[in-house]
Structures are given as structure tokens and as C-alpha cells.
mmCIF file of C-alpha atoms in Angstrom:
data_model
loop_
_atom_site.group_PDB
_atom_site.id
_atom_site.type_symbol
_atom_site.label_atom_id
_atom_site.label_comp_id
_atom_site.label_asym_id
_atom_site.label_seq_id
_atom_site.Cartn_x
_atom_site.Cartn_y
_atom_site.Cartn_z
ATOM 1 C CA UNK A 1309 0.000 0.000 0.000
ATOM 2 C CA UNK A 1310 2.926 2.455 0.350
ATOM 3 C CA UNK A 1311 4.320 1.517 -2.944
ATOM 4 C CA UNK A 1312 0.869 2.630 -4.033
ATOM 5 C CA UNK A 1313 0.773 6.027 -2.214
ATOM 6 C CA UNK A 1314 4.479 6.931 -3.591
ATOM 7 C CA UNK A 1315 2.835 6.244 -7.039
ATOM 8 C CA UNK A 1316 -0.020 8.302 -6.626
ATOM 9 C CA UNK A 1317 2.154 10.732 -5.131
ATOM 10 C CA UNK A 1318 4.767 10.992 -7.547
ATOM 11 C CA UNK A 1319 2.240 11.283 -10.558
ATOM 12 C CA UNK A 1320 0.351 13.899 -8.713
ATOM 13 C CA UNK A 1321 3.354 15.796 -8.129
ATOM 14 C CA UNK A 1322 4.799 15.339 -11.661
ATOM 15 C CA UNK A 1323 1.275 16.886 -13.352
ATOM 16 C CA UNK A 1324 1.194 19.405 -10.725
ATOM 17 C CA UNK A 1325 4.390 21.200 -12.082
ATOM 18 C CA UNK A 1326 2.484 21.955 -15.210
ATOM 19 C CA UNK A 1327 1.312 25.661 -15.531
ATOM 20 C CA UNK A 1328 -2.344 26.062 -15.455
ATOM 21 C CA UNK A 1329 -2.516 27.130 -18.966
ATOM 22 C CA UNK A 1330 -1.478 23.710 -19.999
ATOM 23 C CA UNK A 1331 -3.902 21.993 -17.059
ATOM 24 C CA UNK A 1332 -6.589 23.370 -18.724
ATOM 25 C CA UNK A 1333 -5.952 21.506 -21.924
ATOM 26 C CA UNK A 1334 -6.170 18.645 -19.808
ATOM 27 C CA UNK A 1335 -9.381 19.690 -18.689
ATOM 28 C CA UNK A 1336 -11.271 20.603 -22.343
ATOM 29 C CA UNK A 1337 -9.741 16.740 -23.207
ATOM 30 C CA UNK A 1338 -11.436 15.360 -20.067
ATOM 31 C CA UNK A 1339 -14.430 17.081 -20.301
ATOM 32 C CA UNK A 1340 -15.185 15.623 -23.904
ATOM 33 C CA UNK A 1341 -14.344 11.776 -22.262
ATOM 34 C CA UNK A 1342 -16.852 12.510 -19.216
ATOM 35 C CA UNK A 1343 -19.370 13.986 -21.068
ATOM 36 C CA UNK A 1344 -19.150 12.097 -24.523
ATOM 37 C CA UNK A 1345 -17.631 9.164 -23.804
ATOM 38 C CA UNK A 1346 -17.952 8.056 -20.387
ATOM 39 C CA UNK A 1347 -21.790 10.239 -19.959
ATOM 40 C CA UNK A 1348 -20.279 10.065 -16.380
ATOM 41 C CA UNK A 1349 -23.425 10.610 -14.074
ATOM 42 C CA UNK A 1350 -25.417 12.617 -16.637
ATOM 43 C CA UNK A 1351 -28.733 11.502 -15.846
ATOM 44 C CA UNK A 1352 -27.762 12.125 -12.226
ATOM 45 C CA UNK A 1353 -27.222 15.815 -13.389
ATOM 46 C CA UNK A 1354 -29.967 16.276 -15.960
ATOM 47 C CA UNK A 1355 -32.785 15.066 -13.183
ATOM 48 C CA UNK A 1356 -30.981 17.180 -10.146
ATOM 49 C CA UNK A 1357 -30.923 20.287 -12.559
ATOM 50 C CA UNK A 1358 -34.502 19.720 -14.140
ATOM 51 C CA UNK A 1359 -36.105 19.600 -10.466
ATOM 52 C CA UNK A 1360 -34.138 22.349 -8.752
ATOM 53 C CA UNK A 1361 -35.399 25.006 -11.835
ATOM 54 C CA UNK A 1362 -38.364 23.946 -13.163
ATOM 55 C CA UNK A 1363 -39.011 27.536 -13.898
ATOM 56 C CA UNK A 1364 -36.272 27.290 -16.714
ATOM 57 C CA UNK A 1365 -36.558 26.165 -20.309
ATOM 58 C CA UNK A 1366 -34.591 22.824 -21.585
ATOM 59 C CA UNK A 1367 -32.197 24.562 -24.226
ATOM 60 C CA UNK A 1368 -31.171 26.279 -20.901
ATOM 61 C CA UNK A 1369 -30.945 22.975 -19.066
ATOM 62 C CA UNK A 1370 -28.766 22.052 -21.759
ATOM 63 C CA UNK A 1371 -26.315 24.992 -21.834
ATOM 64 C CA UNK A 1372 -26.064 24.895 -17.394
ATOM 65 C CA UNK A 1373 -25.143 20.988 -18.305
ATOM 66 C CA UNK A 1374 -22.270 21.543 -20.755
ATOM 67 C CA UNK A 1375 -21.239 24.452 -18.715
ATOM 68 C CA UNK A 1376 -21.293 22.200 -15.505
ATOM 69 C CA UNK A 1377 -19.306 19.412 -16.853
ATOM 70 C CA UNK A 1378 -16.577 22.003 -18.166
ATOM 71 C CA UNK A 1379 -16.233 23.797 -14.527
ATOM 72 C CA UNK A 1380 -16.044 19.980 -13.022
ATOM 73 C CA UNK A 1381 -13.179 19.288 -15.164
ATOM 74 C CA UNK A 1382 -11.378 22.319 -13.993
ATOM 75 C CA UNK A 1383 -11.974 21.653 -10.179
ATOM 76 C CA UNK A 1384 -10.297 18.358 -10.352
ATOM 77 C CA UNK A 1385 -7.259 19.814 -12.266
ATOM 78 C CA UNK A 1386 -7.200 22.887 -10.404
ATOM 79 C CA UNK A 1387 -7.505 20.147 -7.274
ATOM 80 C CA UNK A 1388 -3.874 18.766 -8.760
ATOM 81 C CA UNK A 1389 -2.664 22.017 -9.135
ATOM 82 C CA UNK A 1390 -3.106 22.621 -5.740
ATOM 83 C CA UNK A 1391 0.433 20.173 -4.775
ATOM 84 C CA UNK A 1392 2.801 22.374 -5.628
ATOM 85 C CA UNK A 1393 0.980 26.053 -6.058
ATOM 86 C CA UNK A 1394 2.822 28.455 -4.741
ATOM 87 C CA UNK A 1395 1.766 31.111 -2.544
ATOM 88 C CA UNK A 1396 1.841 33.893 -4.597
ATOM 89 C CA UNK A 1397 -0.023 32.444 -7.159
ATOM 90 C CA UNK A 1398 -2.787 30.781 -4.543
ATOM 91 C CA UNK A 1399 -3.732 34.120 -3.339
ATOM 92 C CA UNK A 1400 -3.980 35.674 -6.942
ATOM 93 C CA UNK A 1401 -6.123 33.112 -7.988
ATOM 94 C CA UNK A 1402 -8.471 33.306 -4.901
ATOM 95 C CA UNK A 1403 -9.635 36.432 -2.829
ATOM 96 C CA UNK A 1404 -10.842 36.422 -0.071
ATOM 97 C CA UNK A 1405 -13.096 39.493 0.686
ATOM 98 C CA UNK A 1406 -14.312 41.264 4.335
ATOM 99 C CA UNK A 1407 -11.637 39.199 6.131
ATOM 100 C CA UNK A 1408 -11.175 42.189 8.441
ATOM 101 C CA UNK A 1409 -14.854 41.111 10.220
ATOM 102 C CA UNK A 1410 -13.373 37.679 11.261
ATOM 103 C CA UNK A 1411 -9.842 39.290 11.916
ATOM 104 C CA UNK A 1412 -12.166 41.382 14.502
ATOM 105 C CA UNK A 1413 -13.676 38.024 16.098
ATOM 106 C CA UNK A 1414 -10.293 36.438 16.255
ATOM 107 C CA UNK A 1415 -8.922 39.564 18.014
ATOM 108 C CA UNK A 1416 -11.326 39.438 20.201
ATOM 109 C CA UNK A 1417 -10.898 35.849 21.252
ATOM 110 C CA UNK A 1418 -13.807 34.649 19.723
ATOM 111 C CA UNK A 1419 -13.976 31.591 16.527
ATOM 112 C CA UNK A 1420 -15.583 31.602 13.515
ATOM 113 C CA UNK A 1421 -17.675 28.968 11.996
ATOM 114 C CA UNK A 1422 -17.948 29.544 8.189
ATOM 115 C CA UNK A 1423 -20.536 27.785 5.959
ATOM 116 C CA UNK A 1424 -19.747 27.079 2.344
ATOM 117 C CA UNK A 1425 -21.173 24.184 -0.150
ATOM 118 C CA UNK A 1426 -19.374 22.165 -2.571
ATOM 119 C CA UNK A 1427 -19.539 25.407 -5.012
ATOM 120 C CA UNK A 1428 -16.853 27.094 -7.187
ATOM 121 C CA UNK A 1429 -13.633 25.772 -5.666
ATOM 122 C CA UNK A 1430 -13.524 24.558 -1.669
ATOM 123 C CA UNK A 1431 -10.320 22.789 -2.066
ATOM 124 C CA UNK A 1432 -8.525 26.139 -2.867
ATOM 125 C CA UNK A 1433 -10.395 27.650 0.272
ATOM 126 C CA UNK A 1434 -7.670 25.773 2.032
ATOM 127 C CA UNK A 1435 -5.359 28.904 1.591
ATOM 128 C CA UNK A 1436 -7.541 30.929 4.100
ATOM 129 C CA UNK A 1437 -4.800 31.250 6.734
ATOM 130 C CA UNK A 1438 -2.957 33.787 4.097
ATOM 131 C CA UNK A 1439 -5.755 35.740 4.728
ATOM 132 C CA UNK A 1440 -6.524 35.551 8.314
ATOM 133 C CA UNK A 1441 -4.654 36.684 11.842
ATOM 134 C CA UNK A 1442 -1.929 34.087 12.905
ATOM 135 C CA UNK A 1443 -3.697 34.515 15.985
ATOM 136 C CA UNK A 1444 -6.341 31.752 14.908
ATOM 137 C CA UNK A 1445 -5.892 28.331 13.542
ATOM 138 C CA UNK A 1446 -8.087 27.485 10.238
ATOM 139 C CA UNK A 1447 -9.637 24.250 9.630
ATOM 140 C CA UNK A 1448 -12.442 22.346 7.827
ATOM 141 C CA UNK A 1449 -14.005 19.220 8.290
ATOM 142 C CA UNK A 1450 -13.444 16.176 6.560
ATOM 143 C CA UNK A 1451 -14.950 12.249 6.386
ATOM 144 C CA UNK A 1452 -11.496 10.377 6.387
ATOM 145 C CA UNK A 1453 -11.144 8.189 3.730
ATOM 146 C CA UNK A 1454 -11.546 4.411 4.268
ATOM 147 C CA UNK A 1455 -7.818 3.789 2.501
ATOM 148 C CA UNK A 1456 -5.244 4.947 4.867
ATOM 149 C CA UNK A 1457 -2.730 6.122 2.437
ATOM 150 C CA UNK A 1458 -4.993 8.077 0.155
ATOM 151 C CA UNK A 1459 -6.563 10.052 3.338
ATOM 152 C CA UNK A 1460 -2.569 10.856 4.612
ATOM 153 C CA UNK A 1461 -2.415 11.849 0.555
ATOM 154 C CA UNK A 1462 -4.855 14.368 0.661
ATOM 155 C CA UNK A 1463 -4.368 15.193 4.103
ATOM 156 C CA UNK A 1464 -1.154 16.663 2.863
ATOM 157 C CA UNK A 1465 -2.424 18.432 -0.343
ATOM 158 C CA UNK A 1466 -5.242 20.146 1.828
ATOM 159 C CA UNK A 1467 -2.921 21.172 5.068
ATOM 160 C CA UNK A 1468 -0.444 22.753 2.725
ATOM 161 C CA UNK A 1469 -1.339 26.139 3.627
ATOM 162 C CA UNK A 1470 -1.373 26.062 6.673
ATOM 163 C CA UNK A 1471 -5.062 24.768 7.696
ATOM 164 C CA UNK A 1472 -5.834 21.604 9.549
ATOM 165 C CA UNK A 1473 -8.181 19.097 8.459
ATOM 166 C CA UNK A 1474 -10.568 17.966 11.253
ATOM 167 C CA UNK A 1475 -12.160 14.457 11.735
ATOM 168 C CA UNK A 1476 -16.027 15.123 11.617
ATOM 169 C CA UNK A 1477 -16.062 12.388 14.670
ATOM 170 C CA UNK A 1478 -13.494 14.511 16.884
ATOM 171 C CA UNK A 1479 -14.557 17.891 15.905
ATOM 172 C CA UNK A 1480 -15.734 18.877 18.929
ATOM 173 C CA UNK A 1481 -13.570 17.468 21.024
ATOM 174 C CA UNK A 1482 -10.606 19.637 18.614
ATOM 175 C CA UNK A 1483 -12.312 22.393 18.617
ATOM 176 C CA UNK A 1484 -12.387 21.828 22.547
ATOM 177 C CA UNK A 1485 -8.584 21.634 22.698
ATOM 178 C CA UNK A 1486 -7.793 24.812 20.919
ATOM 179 C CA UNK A 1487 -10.309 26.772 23.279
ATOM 180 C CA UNK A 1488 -8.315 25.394 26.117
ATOM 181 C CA UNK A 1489 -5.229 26.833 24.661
ATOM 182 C CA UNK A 1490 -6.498 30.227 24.383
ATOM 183 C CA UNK A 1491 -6.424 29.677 20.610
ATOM 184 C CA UNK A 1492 -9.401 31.008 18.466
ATOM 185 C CA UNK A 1493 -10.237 28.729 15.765
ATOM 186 C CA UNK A 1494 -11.414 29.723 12.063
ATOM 187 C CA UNK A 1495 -13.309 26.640 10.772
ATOM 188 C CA UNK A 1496 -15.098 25.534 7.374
ATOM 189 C CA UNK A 1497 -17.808 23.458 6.979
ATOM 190 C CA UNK A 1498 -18.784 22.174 3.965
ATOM 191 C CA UNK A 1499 -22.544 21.350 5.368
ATOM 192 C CA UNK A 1500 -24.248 20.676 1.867
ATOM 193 C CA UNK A 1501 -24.097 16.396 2.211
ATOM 194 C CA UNK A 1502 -27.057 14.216 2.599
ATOM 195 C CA UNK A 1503 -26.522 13.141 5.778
ATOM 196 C CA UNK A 1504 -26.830 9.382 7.068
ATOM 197 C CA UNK A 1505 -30.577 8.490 8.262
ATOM 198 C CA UNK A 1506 -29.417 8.607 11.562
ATOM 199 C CA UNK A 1507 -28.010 12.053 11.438
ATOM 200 C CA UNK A 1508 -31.542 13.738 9.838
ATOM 201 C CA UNK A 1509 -32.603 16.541 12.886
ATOM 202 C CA UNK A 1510 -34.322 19.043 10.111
ATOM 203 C CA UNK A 1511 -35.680 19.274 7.213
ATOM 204 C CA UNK A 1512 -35.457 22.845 4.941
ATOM 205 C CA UNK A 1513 -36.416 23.576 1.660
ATOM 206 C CA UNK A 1514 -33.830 23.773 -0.986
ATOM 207 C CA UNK A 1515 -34.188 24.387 -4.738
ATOM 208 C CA UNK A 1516 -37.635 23.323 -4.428
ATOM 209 C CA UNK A 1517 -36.987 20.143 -2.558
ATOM 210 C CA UNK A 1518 -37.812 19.062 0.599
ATOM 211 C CA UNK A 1519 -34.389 18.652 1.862
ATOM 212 C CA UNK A 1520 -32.984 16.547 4.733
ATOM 213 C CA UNK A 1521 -29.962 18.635 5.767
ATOM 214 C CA UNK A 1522 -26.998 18.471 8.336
ATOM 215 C CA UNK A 1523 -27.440 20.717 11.421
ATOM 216 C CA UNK A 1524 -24.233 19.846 13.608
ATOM 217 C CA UNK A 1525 -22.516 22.690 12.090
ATOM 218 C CA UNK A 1526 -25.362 25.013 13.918
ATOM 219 C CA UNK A 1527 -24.701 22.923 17.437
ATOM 220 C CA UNK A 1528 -21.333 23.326 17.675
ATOM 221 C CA UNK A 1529 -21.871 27.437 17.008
ATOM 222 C CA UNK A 1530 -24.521 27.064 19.668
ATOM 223 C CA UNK A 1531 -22.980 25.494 21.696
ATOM 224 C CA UNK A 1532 -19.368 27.257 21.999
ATOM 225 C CA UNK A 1533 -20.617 30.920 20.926
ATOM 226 C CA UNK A 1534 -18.815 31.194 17.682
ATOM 227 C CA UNK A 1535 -19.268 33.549 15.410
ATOM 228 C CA UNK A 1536 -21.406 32.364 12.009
ATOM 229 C CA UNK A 1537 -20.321 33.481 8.596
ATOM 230 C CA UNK A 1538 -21.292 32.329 5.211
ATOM 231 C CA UNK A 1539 -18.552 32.183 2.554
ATOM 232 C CA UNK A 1540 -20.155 33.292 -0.464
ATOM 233 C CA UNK A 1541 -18.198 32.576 -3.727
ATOM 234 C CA UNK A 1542 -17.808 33.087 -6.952
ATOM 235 C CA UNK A 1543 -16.109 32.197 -10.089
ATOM 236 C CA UNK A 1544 -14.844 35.362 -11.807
ATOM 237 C CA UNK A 1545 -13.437 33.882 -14.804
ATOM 238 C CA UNK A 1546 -11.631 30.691 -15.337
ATOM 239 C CA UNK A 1547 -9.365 29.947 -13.129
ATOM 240 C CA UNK A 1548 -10.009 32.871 -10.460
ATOM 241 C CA UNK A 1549 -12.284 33.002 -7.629
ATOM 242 C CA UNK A 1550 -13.568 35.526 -4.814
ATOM 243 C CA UNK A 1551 -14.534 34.954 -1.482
ATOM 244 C CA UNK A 1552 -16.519 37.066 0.211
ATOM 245 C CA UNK A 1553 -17.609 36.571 4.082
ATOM 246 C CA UNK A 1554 -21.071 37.492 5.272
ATOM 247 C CA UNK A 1555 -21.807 37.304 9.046
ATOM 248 C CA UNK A 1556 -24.572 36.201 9.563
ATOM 249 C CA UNK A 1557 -24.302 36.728 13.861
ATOM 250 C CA UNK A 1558 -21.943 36.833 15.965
ATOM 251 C CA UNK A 1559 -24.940 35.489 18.786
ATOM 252 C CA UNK A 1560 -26.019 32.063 17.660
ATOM 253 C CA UNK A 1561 -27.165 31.098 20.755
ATOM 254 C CA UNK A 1562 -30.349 34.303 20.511
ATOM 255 C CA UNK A 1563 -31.716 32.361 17.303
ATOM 256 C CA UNK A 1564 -34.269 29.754 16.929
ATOM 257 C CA UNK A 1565 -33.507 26.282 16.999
ATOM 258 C CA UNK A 1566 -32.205 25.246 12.720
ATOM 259 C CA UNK A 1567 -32.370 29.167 12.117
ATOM 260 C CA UNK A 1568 -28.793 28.849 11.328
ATOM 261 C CA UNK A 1569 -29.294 26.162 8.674
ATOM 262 C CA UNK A 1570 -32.258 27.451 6.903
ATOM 263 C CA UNK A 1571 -30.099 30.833 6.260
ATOM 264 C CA UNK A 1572 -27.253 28.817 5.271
ATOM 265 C CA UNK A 1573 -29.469 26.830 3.036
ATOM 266 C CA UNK A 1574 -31.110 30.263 1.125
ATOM 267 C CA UNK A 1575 -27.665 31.889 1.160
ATOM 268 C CA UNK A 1576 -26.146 28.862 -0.735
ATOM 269 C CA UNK A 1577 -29.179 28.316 -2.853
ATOM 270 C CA UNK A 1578 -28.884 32.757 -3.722
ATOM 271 C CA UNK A 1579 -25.272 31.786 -4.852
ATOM 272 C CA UNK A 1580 -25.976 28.373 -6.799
ATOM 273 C CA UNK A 1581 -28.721 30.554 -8.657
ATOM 274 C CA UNK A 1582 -26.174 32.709 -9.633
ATOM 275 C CA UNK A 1583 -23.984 30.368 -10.908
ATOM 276 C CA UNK A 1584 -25.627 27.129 -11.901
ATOM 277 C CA UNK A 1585 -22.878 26.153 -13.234
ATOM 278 C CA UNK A 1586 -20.561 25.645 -10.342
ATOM 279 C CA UNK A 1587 -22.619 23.209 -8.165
ATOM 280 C CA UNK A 1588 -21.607 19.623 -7.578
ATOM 281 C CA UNK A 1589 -24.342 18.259 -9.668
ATOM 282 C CA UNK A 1590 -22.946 14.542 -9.961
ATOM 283 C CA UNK A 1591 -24.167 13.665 -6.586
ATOM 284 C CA UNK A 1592 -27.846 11.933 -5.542
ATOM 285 C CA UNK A 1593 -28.358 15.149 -3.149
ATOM 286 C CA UNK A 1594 -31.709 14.455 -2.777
ATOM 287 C CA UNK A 1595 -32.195 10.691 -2.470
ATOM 288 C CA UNK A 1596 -33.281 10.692 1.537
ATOM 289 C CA UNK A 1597 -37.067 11.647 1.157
ATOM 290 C CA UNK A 1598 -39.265 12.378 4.369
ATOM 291 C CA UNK A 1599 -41.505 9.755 3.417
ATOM 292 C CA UNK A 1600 -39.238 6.908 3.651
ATOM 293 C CA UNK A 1601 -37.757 8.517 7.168
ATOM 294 C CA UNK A 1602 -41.059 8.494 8.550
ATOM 295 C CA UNK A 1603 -41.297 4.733 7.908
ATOM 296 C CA UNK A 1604 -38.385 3.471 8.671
ATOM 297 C CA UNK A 1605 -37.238 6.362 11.756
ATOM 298 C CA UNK A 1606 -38.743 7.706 14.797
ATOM 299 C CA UNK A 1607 -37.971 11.073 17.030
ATOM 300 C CA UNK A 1608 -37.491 9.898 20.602
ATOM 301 C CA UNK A 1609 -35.305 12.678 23.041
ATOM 302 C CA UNK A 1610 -34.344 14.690 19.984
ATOM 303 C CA UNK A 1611 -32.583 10.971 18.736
ATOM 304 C CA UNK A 1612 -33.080 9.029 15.862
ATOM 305 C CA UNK A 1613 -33.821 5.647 16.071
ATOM 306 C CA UNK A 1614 -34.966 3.059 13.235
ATOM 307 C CA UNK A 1615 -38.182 1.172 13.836
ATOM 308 C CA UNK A 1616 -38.972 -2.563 13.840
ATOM 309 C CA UNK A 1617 -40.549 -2.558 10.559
ATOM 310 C CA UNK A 1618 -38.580 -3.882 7.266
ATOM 311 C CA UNK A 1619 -38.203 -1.233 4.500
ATOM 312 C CA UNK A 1620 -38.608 -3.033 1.268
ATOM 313 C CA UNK A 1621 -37.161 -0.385 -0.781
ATOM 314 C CA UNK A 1622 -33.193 -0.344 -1.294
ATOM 315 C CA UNK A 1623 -30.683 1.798 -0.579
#
């Protein structure tokens, strides 16, 4: 397995050191193999797009698709890219705007919880600490991969910069340990999955579906007073990106119970309307429906638990 990982490593590496300019050819040839060739996941895409704008016409449906699949295959070479960027060129490539508003939190001791989607480009977001007081430490959550020597692979692409990645099982207890240090932390969470059955708290409504989201992004603002931002981004041309942070309170625990995630929900829906285009269309997002919750789940204590009656639909 660590022959494999030097591999993958080395030929990561190697097509790294390529200039952009040249990545991108890369990216029109892949683009014509996922699209063409491969039709990797189109239906997937052509039923998540048709449902979340019904109010759109189909030649339009057909121009978001092609567009889509074109920013896709960017993201996964500017992803490679990523290896051996260079500073300089990171922070050209991405601004990030109204930084001085979480600068103000952090020098006032207090963290930052930052919502963002899988929009635009997230893994570049991992060059936030060029932009943010040494006084904090920045992070995001991550699922760790099931192969170890892939998850240490990215582990290293995405901590580059400076930011840690954080186990979504030991986030709190992280977050925890930096608080006891006196350290405030600046953390993004990427709060757009379909979360496991046993993990659905909330519904919301989200380009026009009924939505079963994740809400432990909310708790852990609740519960430790953070500050709440949403990241709001944007592609400005190809290969360039802004940032722009929008508190949305520096209070949490004054708002309703899932207020949080129902503004992070229309704040990311107000940017994916913007730019169609640069949503993760290629995943199921909506395949956990209320109906089938109802019959297979129940609510007891605020916990989820599954009830004694076989589901004969699959997963």
C-alpha cells in the first residue's frame, strides 16, 4: 500500500508542475471523455438540474449541463494544481473578501464557523490562513477516507497552507482543545451532504426540494458561541475566484432552533442561482425523502432511532 501512495504521489506531483494554462488543456480533453464518452453521471445531473429550476426552459438545461461538466473538469485539475501552487499564485487566484470582520472576532478571542457548499472551488479555500490573523488556527471538516494512504495523501495536499483538516467524529472534542489553549479557531464546513438516516434533525427547503440537511454545524456554534459566517463565492473567470464573508451573527445562541441552517441553506441556494454552473451536480443530493424517514425512523429525546418494521425499498 505504500508503494501505491508513492505512485499516486509521484504522478500527482509530476502533473502538478504543469502551468495552469497547460492543465486546462487537460481539462477541455477530459471534459469531452466525461461527457461524450464516459456520460459520467449525466442523468444524475440532468434530473438534479430539471427539479431544482423547473421555472427554466430545456435549451437552458442544456447549456447549465455543458457548462457544468466544463467547470467539473477544472476543479479536479485545479484540485492537482493545488500540490505544488505556490503562494503567490494561490492568493492571486483566490480572494478572499471582508476578512477584516473575522480578523475582529479572532482579536477578540472569539472563533468563527464559516458555511460554504461544494460550489466554485472549496479545495482552494484551504489557503484561508494567508488571509486571516496568525492569531487563529483554520480548519475544515473532513470524512477520512476508508484507505489509509490516500486520506494521509490528501491530508497533505489540503494542510499545505497552513489549515488543519478535522475528523467530523473529533470535531468537537478539537475544537475543545484549541479553546483550552487560548487559541481562536477559524473553521469551514462544507454542510451541503445528505446526511446518514441517523443524522436527519431538520428538514429545509432547498431548490424546491424538501431537503434533509446536516445541522451539527449550527450545534457546535450554539454550543461554543462562535461567530457564524457564510462564505459566499464566486467564479470570476476561469481559473479565479472571490470569497466574500457574510456574518450572519456573531450570537447564535439568541436564534431559533435550525435558524442557522435554513439561512445557510437560502444563502447557498442565492449563490448556486447565480452560478448554476458551479454546483456539484454529480451527486444523488436528494435521495433521503421524508416519506421513507417516517417509515423506517422515529424522534425519541431529539434521537433518531430506526423502527422494527422492514423497509422493502433499497438503498
Amino acid at each position: 500500500m505504500k508503494l501505491l501512495y508513492y505512485l499516486v504521489y509521484s504522478l500527482w506531483y509530476v502533473v502538478s508542475l504543469l502551468p495552469l494554462r497547460a492543465l486546462y488543456l487537460l481539462s477541455d480533453l477530459l471534459f469531452h471523455l466525461l461527457f461524450h464518452v464516459l456520460r459520467y453521471r449525466r442523468r444524475t445531473v440532468w434530473v438534479n438540474l430539471v427539479t431544482a429550476f423547473p421555472e427554466r426552459e430545456p435549451d437552458e438545461f442544456k447549456q447549465i449541463e455543458r457548462s457544468f461538466y466544463h467547470w467539473f473538469c477544472d476543479y479536479v485539475i485545479e484540485s492537482i494544481k493545488i500540490m505544488t501552487m505556490k503562494p503567490d499564485e494561490i492568493k492571486r487566484r483566490i480572494v478572499f473578501k471582508n476578512t477584516e470582520e473575522v480578523n475582529q472576532c479572532v482579536a477578540e478571542g472569539q472563533s468563527c464557523a464559516v458555511y460554504l457548499g461544494h460550489f466554485c472551488n472549496w479545495e482552494w479555500i484551504t489557503s484561508l490562513p494567508f488571509w486571516v490573523s496568525d492569531k487563529a488556527q483554520c480548519g475544515q471538516l473532513y470524512h477520512p477516507l476508508e484507505n489509509e494512504q490516500f486520506d494521509r495523501l490528501f491530508l497533505h495536499v489540503r494542510q499545505r497552507f497552513g489549515a488543519v483538516c478535522i475528523s467530523m467524529n473529533e470535531s468537537l472534542r478539537k475544537i475543545l482543545e484549541y479553546k483550552k489553549q487560548g487559541r481562536p479557531v477559524v473553521i469551514g464546513y462544507i454542510a451541503d451532504q445528505a446526511p446518514f438516516w441517523w443524522n436527519i434533525h431538520h428538514w429545509t427547503t432547498f431548490l424546491h426540494h424538501d431537503t434533509a440537511v446536516l445541522s451539527g454545524t449550527e450545534r457546535i456554534a450554539r454550543k461554543l458561541g462562535h461567530a457564524v459566517f457564510y462564505l459566499d463565492v464566486r467564479r470570476v473567470r476561469r481559473g479565479y475566484y472571490e470569497a466574500e464573508f457574510k456574518l450572519i451573527t456573531r450570537e447564535p445562541q439568541k436564534m431559533a432552533e435550525f435558524e442557522l441552517t435554513d439561512l445557510y441553506f437560502q444563502s447557498l441556494e442565492h449563490s448556486i442561482r447565480r452560478q448554476p454552473e458551479c454546483y456539484l451536480w454529480t451527486h444523488d443530493r436528494w435521495k433521503r425523502t421524508r416519506e421513507r424517514f417516517n417509515r423506517r425512523f422515529e424522534v425519541i429525546d431529539g434521537k433518531v432511532h430506526e423502527k422494527d418494521v422492514p423497509d422493502p425499498l433499497p438503498e
